[in-house]
Tab-separated table of C-alpha atoms in Angstrom:
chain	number	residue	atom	x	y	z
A	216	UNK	CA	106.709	99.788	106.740
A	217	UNK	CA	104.785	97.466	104.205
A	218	UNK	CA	101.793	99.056	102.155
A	219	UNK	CA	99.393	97.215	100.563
A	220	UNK	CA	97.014	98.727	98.040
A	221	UNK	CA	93.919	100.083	99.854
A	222	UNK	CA	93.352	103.743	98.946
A	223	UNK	CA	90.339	105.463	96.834
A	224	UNK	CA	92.757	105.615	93.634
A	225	UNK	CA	93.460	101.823	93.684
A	226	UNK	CA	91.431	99.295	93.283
A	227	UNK	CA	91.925	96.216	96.102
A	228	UNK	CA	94.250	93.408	95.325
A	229	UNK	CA	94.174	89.663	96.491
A	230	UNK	CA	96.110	89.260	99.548
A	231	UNK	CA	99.921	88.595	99.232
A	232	UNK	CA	98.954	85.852	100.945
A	233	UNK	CA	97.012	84.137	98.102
A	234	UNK	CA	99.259	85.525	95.432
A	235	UNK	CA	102.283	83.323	97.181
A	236	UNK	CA	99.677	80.491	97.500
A	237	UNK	CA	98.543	80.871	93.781
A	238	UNK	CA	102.033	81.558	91.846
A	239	UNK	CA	104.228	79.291	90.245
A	240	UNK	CA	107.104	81.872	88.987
A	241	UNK	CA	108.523	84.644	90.629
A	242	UNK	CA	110.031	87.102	87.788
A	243	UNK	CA	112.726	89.254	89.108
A	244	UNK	CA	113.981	92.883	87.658
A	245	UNK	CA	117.670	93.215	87.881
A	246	UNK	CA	118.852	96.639	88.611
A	247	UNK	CA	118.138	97.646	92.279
A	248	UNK	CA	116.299	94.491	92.527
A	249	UNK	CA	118.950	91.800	92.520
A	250	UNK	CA	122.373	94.139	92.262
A	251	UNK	CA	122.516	96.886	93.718
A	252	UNK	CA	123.271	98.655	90.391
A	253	UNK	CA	121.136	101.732	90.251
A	254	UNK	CA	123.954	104.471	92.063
A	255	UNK	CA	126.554	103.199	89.294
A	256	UNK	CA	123.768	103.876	86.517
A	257	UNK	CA	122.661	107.251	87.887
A	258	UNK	CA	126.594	108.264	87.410
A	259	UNK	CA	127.102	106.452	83.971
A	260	UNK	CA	123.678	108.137	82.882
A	261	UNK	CA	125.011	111.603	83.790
A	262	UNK	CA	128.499	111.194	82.622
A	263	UNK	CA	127.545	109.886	79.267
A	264	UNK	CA	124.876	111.601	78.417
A	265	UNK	CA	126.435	114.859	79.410
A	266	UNK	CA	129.287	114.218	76.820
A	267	UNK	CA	125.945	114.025	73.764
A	268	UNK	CA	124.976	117.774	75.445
A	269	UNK	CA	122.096	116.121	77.273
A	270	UNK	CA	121.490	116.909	80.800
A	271	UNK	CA	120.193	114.503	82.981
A	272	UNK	CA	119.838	113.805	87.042
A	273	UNK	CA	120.202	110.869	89.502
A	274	UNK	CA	116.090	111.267	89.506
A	275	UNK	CA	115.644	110.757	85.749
A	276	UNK	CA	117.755	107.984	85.743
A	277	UNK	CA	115.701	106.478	88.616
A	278	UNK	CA	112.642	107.192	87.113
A	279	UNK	CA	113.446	105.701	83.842
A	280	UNK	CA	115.161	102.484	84.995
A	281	UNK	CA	113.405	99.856	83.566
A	282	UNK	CA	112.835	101.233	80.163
A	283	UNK	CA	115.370	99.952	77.314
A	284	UNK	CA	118.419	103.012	77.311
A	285	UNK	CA	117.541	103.363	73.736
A	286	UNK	CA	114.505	104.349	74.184
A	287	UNK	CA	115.106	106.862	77.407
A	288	UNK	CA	117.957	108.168	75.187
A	289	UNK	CA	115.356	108.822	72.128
A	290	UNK	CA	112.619	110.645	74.433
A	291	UNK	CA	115.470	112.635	76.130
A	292	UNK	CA	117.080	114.146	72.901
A	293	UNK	CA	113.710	114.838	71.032
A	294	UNK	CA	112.896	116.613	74.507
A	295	UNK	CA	116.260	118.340	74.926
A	296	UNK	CA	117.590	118.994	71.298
A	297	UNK	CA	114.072	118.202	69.121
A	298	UNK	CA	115.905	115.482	66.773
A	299	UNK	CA	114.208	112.602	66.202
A	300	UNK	CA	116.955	109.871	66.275
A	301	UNK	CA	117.073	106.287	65.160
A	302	UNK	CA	117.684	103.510	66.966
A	303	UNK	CA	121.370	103.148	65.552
A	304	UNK	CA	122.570	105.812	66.634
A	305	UNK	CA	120.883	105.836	70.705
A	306	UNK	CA	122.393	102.519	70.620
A	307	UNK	CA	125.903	104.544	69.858
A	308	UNK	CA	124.765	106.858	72.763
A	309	UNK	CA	124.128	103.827	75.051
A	310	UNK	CA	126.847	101.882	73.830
A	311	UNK	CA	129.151	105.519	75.677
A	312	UNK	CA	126.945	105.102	78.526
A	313	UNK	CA	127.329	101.567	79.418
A	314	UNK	CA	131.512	102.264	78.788
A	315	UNK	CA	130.839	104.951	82.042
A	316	UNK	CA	129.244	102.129	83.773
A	317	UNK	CA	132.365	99.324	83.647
A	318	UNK	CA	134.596	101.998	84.831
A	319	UNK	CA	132.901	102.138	87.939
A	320	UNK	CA	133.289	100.153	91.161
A	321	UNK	CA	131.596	96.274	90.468
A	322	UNK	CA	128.070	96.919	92.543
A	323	UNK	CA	127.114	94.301	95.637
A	324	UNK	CA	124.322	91.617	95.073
A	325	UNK	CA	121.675	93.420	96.978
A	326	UNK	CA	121.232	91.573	100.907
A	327	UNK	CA	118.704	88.614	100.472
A	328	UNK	CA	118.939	88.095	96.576
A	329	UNK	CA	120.520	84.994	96.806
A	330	UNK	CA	118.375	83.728	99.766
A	331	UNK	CA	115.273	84.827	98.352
A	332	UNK	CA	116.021	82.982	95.684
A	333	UNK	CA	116.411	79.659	97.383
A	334	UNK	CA	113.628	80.136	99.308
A	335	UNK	CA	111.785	80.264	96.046
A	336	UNK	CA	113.171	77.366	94.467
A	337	UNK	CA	112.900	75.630	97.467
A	338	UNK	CA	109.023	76.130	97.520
A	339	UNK	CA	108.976	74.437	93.929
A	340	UNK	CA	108.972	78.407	91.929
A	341	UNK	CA	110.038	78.882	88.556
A	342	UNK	CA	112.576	82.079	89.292
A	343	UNK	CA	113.242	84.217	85.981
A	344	UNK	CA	114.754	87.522	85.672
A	345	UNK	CA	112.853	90.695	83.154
A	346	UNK	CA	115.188	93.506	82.443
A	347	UNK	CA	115.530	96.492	80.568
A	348	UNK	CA	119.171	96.995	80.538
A	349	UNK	CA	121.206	95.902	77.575
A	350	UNK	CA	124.182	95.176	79.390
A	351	UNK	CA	125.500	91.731	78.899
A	352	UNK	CA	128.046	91.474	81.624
A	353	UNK	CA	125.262	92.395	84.437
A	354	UNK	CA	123.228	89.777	83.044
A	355	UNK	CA	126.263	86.868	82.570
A	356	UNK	CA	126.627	87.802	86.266
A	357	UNK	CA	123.408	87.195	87.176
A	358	UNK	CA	123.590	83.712	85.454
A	359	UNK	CA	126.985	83.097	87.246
A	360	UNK	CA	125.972	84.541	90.553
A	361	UNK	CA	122.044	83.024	90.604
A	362	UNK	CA	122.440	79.311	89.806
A	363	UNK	CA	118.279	78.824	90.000
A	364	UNK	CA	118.418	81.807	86.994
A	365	UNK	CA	119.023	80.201	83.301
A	366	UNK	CA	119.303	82.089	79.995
A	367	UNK	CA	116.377	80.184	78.775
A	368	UNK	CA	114.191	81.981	81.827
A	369	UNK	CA	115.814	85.553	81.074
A	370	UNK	CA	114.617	88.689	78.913
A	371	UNK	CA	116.656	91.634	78.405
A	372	UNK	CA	116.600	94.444	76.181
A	373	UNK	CA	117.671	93.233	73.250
A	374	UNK	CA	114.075	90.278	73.459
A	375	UNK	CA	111.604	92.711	72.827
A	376	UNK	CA	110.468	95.620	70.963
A	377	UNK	CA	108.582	97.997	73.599
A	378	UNK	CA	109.926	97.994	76.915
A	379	UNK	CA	108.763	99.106	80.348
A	380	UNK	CA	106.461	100.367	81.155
A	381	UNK	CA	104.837	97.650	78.349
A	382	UNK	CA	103.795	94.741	79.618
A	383	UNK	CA	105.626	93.321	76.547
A	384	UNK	CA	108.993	92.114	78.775
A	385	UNK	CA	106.982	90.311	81.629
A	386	UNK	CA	104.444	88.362	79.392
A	387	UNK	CA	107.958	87.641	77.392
A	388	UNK	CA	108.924	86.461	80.453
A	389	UNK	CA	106.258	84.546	81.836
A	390	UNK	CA	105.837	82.853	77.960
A	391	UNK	CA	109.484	81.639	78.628
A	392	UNK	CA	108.550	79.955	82.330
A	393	UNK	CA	105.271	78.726	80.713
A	394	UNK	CA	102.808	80.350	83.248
A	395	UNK	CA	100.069	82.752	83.354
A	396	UNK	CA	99.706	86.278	84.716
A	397	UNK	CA	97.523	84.792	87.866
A	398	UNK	CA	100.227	82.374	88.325
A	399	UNK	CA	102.938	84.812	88.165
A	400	UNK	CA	104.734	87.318	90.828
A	401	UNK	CA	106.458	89.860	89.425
A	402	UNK	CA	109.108	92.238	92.074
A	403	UNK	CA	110.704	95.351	91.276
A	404	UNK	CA	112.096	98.517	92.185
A	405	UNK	CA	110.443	101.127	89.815
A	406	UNK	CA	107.915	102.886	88.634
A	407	UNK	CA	107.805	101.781	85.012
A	408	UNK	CA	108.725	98.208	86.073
A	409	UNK	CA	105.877	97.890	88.382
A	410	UNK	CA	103.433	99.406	85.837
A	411	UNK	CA	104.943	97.171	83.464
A	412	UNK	CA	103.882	94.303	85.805
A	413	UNK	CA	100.362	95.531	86.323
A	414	UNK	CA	99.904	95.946	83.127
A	415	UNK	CA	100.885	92.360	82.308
A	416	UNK	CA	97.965	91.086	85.308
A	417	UNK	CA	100.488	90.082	87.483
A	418	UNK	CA	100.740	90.047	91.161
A	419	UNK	CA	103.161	92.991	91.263
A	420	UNK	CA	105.589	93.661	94.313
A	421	UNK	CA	107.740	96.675	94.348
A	422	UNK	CA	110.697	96.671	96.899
A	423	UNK	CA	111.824	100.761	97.349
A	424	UNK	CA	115.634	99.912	97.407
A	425	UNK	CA	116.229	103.699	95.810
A	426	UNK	CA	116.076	107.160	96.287
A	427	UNK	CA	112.115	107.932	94.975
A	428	UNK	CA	109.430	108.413	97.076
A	429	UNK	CA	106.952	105.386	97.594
A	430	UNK	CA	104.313	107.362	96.323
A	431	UNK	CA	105.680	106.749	93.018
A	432	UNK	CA	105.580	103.307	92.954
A	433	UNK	CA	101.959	102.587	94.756
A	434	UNK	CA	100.583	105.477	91.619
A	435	UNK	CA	102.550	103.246	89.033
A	436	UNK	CA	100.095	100.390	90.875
A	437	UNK	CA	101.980	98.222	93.372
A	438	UNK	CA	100.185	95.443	94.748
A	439	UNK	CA	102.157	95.461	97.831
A	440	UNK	CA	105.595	97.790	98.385
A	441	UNK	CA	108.147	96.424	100.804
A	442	UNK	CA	111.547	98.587	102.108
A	443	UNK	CA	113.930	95.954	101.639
A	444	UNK	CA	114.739	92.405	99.936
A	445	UNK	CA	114.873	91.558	103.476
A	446	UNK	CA	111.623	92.239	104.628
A	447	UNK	CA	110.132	90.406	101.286
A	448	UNK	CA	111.727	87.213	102.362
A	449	UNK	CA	110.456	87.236	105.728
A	450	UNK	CA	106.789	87.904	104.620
A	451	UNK	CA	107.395	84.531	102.337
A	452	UNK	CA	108.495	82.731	105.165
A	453	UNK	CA	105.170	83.854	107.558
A	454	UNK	CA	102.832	83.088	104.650
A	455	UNK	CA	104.520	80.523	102.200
């Protein structure tokens, strides 16, 4: 089922319609957007973080995906152990946590990605990729794997200060692809992505390729939430 924003808590959006019509850039998350990444991370989360004496679930690693790891790993020990840690040393944390992850099977390229893509590019889009993860060789694949994707239209991590749910990373983002918010779709999978997007004015999609309810991503302020890549590509088709 697609949902469009319509209820007493939201205000109304433009139509997806006119946002297709309107944009000039599409800007991508990564994780559980265009890899299907976000089982590995769950188990790297738990794994890793369990080794620091932190305890946390496949939930709280959904529900923080998006946010740089340093900063998820800074909230979770000053709520867990009340220390107030440095950057250094969650980086040290992450750095354990993103180990966990390359053990682990390589994740698909979620269905559609790639065709999505081209469909995109193929409608004259600019196509660049927001993410909060900090892990180079998911985002080398993604510029090996995605050949309408360069570096130069890519922000990560380690590009800004104040991640998700900030609109910091997507007006990073659209400042690299030279466009403004109204000309700008922004897609993702999570709550703190998507209120990252609304946050930045975009048109803001979310595709529910996890395990949270969609309540959680029309209260972070979806414009429109569709269950699959695949179901996104066909509405572009019908209205591009």
């Amino acid at each position: 089922m697609i949902t469009t924003k319509h209820n007493d808590t939201l205000q109304p959006s433009i139509s997806f319609e006119l946002a297709l019509r309107r944009a000039k850039c599409v800007l991508f998350d990564m994780d559980g957007v265009l890899i299907d990444s976000m089982p590995n991370h769950a188990i790297a989360w738990q794994r890793s973080m369990a080794s620091f004496g932190i305890k946390m679930s496949a939930i709280d690693a959904y529900l923080t995906e998006g946010a740089r790891g340093v900063d998820t790993i800074r909230k979770m020990v000053m709520e867990q152990q009340g220390r107030c840690i440095d950057e250094a040393e969650a980086q040290q944390m992450y750095n354990e946590k993103a180990r966990q992850f390359a053990l682990l099977p390589l994740p698909r390229i979620m269905p559609f990605a790639m065709e999505l893509h081209e469909k995109l590019h193929s409608m004259g889009m600019k196509i660049g990729v927001v993410t909060g993860s900090g892990q180079r060789p998911l985002t080398e694949r993604i510029l090996r794997k995605f050949p309408r994707v360069t570096k130069d239209m890519m922000v990560t991590a380690y590009d800004v200060k104040k991640g998700k749910p900030n609109p910091d990373p997507y007006l990073a983002g659209m400042a690299k692809c030279s466009v403004a918010p109204n000309e700008t779709i922004v897609v993702e999978n999570a709550p703190l992505g998507v209120a990252a997007g609304v946050a930045a004015k975009a048109y803001t999609v979310a595709v529910n390729t996890g395990i949270l309810k969609e309540d959680s991503l029309a209260e972070a302020g979806a414009d429109i939430i569709f269950p699959t890549l695949e179901a996104l590509y066909d509405a572009i088709v019908i209205n591009g």
